[in-house]
Short mmCIF file of C-alpha atoms in Angstrom, two decimals:
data_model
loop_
_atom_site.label_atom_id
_atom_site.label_comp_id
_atom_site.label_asym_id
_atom_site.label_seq_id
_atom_site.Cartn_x
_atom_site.Cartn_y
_atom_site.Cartn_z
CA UNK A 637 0.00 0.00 0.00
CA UNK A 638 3.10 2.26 0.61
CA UNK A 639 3.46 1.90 -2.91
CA UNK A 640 1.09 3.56 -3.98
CA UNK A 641 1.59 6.41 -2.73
CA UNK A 642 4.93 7.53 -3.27
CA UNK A 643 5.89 11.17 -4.78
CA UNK A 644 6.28 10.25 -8.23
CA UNK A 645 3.22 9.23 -8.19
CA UNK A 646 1.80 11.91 -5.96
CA UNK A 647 3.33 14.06 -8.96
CA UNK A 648 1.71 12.60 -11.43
CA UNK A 649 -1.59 13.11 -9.89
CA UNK A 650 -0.69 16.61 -9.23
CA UNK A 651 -0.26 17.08 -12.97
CA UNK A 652 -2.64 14.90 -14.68
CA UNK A 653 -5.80 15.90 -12.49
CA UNK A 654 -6.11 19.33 -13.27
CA UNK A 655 -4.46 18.58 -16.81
CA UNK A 656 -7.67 16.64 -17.34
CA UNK A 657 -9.90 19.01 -15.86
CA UNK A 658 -8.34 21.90 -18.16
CA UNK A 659 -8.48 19.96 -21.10
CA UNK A 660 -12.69 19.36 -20.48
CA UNK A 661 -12.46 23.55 -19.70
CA UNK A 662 -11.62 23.61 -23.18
CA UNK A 663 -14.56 21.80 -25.11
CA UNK A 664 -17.11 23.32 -22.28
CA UNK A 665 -16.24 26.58 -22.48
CA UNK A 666 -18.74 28.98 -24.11
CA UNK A 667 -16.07 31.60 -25.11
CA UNK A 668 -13.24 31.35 -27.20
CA UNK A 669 -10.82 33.44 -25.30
CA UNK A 670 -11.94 30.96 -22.03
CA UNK A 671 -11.18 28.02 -23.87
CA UNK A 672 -7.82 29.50 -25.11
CA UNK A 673 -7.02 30.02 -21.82
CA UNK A 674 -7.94 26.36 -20.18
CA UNK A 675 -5.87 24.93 -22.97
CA UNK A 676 -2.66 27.22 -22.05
CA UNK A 677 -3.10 25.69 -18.51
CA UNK A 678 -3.56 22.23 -20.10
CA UNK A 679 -0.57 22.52 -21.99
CA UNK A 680 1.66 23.44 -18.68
CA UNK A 681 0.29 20.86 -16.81
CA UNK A 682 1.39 18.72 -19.47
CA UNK A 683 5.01 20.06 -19.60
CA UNK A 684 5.01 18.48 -15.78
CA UNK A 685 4.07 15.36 -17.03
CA UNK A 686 6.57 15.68 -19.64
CA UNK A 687 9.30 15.94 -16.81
CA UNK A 688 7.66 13.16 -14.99
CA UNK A 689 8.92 11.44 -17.59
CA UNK A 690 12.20 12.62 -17.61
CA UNK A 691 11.39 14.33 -21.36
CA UNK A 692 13.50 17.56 -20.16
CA UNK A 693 14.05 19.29 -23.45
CA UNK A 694 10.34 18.49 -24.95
CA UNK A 695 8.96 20.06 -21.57
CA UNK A 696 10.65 23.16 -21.94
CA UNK A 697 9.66 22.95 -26.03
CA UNK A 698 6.12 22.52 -24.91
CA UNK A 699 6.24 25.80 -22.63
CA UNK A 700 7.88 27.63 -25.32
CA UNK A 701 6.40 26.52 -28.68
CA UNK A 702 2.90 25.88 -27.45
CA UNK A 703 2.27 28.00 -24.30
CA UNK A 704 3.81 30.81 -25.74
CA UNK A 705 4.00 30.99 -29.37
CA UNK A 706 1.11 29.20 -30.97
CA UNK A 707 -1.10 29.78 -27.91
CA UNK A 708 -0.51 33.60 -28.38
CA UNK A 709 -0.86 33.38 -32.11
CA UNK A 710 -4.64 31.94 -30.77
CA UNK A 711 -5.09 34.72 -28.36
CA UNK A 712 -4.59 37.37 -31.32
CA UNK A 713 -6.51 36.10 -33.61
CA UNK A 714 -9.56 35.08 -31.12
CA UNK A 715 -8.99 39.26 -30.51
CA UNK A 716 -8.66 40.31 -34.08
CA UNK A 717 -12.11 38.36 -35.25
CA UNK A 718 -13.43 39.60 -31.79
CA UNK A 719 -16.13 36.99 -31.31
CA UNK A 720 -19.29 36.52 -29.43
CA UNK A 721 -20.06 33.33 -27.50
CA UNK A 722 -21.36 30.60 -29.09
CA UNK A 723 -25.03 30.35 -29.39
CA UNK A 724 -25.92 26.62 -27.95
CA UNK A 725 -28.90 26.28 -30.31
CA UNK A 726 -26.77 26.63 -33.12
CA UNK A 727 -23.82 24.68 -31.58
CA UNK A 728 -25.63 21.54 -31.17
CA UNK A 729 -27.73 21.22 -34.07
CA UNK A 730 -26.97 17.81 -36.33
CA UNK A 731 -27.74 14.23 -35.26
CA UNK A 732 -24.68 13.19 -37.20
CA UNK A 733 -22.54 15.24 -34.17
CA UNK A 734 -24.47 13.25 -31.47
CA UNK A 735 -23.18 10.25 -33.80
CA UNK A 736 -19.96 11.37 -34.00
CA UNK A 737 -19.95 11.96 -30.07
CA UNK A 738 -21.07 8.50 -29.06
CA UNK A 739 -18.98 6.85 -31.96
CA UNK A 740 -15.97 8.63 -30.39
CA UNK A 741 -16.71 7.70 -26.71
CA UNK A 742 -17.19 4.27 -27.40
CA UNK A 743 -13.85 4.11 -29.47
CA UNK A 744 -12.46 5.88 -26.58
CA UNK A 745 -13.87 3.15 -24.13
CA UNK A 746 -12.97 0.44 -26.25
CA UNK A 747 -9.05 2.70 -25.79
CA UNK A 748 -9.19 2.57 -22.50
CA UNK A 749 -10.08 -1.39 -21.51
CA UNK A 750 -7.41 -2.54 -24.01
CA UNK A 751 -4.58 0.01 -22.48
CA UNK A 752 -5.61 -1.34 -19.17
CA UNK A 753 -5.60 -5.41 -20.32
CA UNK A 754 -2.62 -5.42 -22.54
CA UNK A 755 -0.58 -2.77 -21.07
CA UNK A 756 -0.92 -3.82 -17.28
CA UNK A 757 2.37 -4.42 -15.31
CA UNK A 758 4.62 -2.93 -18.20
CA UNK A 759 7.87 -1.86 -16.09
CA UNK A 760 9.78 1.15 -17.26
CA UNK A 761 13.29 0.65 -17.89
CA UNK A 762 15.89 2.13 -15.75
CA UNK A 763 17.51 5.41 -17.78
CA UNK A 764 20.40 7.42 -16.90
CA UNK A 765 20.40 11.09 -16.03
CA UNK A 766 21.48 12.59 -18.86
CA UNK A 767 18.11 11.13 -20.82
CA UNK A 768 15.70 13.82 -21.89
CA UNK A 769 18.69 16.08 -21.88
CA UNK A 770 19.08 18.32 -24.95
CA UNK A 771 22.29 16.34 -25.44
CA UNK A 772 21.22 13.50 -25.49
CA UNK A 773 18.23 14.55 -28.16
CA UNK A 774 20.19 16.78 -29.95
CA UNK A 775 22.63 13.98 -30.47
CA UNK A 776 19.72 11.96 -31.64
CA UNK A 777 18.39 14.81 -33.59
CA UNK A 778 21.23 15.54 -35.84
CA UNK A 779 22.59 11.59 -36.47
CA UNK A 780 19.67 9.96 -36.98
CA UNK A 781 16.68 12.02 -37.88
CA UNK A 782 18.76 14.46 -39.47
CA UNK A 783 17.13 14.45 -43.10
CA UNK A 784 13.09 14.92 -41.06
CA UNK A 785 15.15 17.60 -39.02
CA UNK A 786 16.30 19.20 -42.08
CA UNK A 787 12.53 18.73 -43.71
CA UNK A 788 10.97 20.43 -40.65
CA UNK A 789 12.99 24.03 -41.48
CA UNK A 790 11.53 23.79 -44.56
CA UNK A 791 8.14 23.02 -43.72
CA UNK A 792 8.37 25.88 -41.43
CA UNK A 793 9.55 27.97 -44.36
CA UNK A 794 6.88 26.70 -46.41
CA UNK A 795 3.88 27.35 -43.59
CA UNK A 796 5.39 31.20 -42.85
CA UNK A 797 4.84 31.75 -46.71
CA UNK A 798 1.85 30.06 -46.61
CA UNK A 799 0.35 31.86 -43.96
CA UNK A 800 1.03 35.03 -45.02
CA UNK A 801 0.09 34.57 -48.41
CA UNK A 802 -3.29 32.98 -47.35
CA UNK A 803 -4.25 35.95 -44.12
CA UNK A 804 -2.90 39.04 -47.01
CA UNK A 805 -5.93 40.43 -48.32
CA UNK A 806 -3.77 42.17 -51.32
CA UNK A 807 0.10 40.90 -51.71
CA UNK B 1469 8.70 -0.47 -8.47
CA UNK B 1470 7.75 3.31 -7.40
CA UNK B 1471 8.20 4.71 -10.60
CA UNK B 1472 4.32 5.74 -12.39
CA UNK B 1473 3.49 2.64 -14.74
CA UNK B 1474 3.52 2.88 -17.93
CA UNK B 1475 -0.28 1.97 -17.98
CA UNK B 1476 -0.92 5.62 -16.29
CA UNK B 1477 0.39 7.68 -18.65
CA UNK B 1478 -1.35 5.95 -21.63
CA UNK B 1479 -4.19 5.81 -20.03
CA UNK B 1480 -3.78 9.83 -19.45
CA UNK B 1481 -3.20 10.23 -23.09
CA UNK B 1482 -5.85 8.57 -24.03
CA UNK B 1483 -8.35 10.53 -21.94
CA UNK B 1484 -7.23 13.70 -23.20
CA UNK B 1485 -7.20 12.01 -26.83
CA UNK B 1486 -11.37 11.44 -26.40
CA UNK B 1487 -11.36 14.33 -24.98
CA UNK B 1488 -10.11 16.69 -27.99
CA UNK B 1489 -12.10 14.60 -30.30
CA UNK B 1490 -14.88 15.31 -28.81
CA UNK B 1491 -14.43 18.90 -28.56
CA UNK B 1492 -13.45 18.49 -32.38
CA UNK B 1493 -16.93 16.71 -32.88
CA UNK B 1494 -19.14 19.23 -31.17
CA UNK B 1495 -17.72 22.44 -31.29
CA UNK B 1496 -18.62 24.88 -34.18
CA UNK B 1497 -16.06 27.45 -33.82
CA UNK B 1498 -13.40 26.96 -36.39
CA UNK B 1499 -11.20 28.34 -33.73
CA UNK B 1500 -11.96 25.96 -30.86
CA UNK B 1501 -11.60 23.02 -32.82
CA UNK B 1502 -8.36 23.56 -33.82
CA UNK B 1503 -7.92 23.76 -30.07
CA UNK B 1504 -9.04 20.73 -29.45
CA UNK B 1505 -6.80 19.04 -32.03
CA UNK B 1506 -3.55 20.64 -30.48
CA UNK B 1507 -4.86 18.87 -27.59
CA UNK B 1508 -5.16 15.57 -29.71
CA UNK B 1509 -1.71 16.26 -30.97
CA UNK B 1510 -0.55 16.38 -27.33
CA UNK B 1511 -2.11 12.92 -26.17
CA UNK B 1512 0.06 11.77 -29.35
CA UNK B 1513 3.36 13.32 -27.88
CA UNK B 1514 2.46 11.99 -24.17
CA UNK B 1515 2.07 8.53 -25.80
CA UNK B 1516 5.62 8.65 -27.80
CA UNK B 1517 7.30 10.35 -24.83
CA UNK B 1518 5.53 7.64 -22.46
CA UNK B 1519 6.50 4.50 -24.79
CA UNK B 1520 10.12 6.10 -25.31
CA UNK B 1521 10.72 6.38 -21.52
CA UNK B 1522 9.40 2.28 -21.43
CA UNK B 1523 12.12 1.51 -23.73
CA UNK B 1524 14.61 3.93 -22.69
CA UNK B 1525 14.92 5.26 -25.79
CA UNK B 1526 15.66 8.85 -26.98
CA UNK B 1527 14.71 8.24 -30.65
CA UNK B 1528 10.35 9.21 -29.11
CA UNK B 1529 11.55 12.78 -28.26
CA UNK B 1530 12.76 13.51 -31.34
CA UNK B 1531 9.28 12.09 -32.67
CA UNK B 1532 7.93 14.63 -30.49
CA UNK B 1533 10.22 17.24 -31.40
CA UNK B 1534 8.86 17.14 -34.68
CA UNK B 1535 5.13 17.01 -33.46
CA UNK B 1536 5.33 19.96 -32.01
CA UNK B 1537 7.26 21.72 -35.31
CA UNK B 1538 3.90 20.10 -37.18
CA UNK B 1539 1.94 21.40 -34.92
CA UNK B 1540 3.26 25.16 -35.32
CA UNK B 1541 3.06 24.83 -39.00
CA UNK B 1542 -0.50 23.87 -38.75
CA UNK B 1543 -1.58 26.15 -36.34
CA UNK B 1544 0.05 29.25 -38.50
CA UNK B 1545 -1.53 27.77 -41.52
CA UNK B 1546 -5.03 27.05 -39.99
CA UNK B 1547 -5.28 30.56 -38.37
CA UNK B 1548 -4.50 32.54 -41.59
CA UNK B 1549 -7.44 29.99 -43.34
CA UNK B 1550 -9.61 31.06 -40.47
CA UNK B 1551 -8.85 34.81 -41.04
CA UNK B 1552 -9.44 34.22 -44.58
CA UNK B 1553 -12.57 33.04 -44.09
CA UNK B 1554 -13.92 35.59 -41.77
CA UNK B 1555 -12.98 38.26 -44.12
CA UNK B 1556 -15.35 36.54 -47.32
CA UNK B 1557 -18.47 35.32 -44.72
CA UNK B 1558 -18.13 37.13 -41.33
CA UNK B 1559 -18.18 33.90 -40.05
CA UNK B 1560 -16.13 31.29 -38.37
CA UNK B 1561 -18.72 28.46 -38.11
CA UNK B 1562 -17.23 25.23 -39.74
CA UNK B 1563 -20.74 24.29 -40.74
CA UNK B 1564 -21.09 27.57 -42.67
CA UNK B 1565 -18.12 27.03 -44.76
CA UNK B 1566 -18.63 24.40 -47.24
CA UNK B 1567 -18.90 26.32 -50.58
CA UNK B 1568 -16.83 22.97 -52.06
CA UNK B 1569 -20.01 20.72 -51.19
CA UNK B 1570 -21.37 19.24 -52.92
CA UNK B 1571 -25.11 20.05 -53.79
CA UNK B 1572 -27.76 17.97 -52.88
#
């Protein structure tokens, strides 16, 4: 019973409850801007779990990349379009969505029983400390995935160019 | 064993997984449902991180890595197609915007 309780897992716990509860602040929030906001909480809670798991350098990514830059790229553009609320009668409206929602919660169920059959009593294995580190991913990074790293500065390329040409009402 | 199984985290990720999808599934705003699939993109990265840390493997981070480049991209790209589409309806309903449909 002592195990079950010890602070790693306290930690986790710490994270992943209000993770959860952040991430169902996004799809019941009636406002864009609140949802924007649950999700920037979601997405540090996550970076904790990311640590949990001794993923250092992605933490730290997630904070930066997704907290800041693409959640404030949200923020500005939920402020530039400046919109209302949702209205619920128009939010709900199709049968096929009720479909969609119970298809998707069953597939979800269905998830959930297999993780919890197949996946039981899977031990992690024992890492040193320097995993996570941006050493040892950067080593990773520029020996082995070199050519997707490579392909990744130009699909950022590609989606600045993109992006501007698409938001430009007049180049 | 104190360490969190491996069975937690997946089980985590796949929570927040139903969750997105179902925010992707009911929500209207084109805005909020790209939300919701950054959050579906970040079950994804807590199941490669989770799986990478079973096998002690560094080769899931870089997976994630480039998740989260993806994800930029798309959320650039999807924002400036959201503008764009505001500025032609005054809109950003996804149900609204389906001038490619076909009739009928």
């Amino acid at each position: 019973m002592t195990d079950l309780f010890t602070a790693e897992k306290i930690a986790f716990f710490v994270f992943a409850v209000p993770l959860v509860a952040s991430a169902i602040g996004v799809v019941v929030a009636r406002s864009p801007m609140y949802a924007a906001m649950s999700l920037v909480a979601a997405f540090f809670f996550m970076a904790g779990v990311y640590v949990l798991l001794s993923a250092h350098l992605i933490a730290v990514l997630q904070i930066l990349v997704y907290a800041g830059a693409v959640m404030v790229l949200f923020l500005f553009v939920i402020m530039l379009l400046s919109l209302g609320d949702e209205r619920p009668e128009l939010e709900r409206l199709k049968q096929m969505q009720w479909l969609g929602f119970v298809l998707g919660g069953g597939g979800l169920m269905a998830l959930l029983a297999w993780i919890s059959r197949e996946v039981a009593g899977a031990q992690m294995a024992t890492v040193g400390p320097d995993f996570g580190t941006v050493k040892a991913v950067g080593r990773v990074l520029f020996t082995q995935y070199l050519l997707p790293f490579e392909a990744t500065s130009l699909l950022l390329t590609v989606a600045i160019v993109g992006a501007v040409v698409v938001a430009k009402e007049r180049i | 064993m104190s360490t969190v199984p491996l069975q937690w985290y997946l089980l985590l990720a796949a929570i927040l997984f139903g969750i997105g999808l179902v925010g992707v599934l009911i929500k209207r705003n084109a805005l909020v449902v790209m939300m919701c699939v950054e959050l579906m993109l970040n079950a994804a990265n807590l199941t490669f991180l989770a799986f990478s840390r079973q096998q002690g493997n560094v080769g899931g981070h870089a997976i994630a890595f480039f998740v989260i480049a993806v994800a930029a991209a798309e959320a650039a790209v999807g924002l400036a197609i959201v503008i764009a589409i505001y500025r032609t309806r005054g809109s950003v309903n996804v149900d609204e915007a389906r001038e490619l449909r076909e009739e009928g």
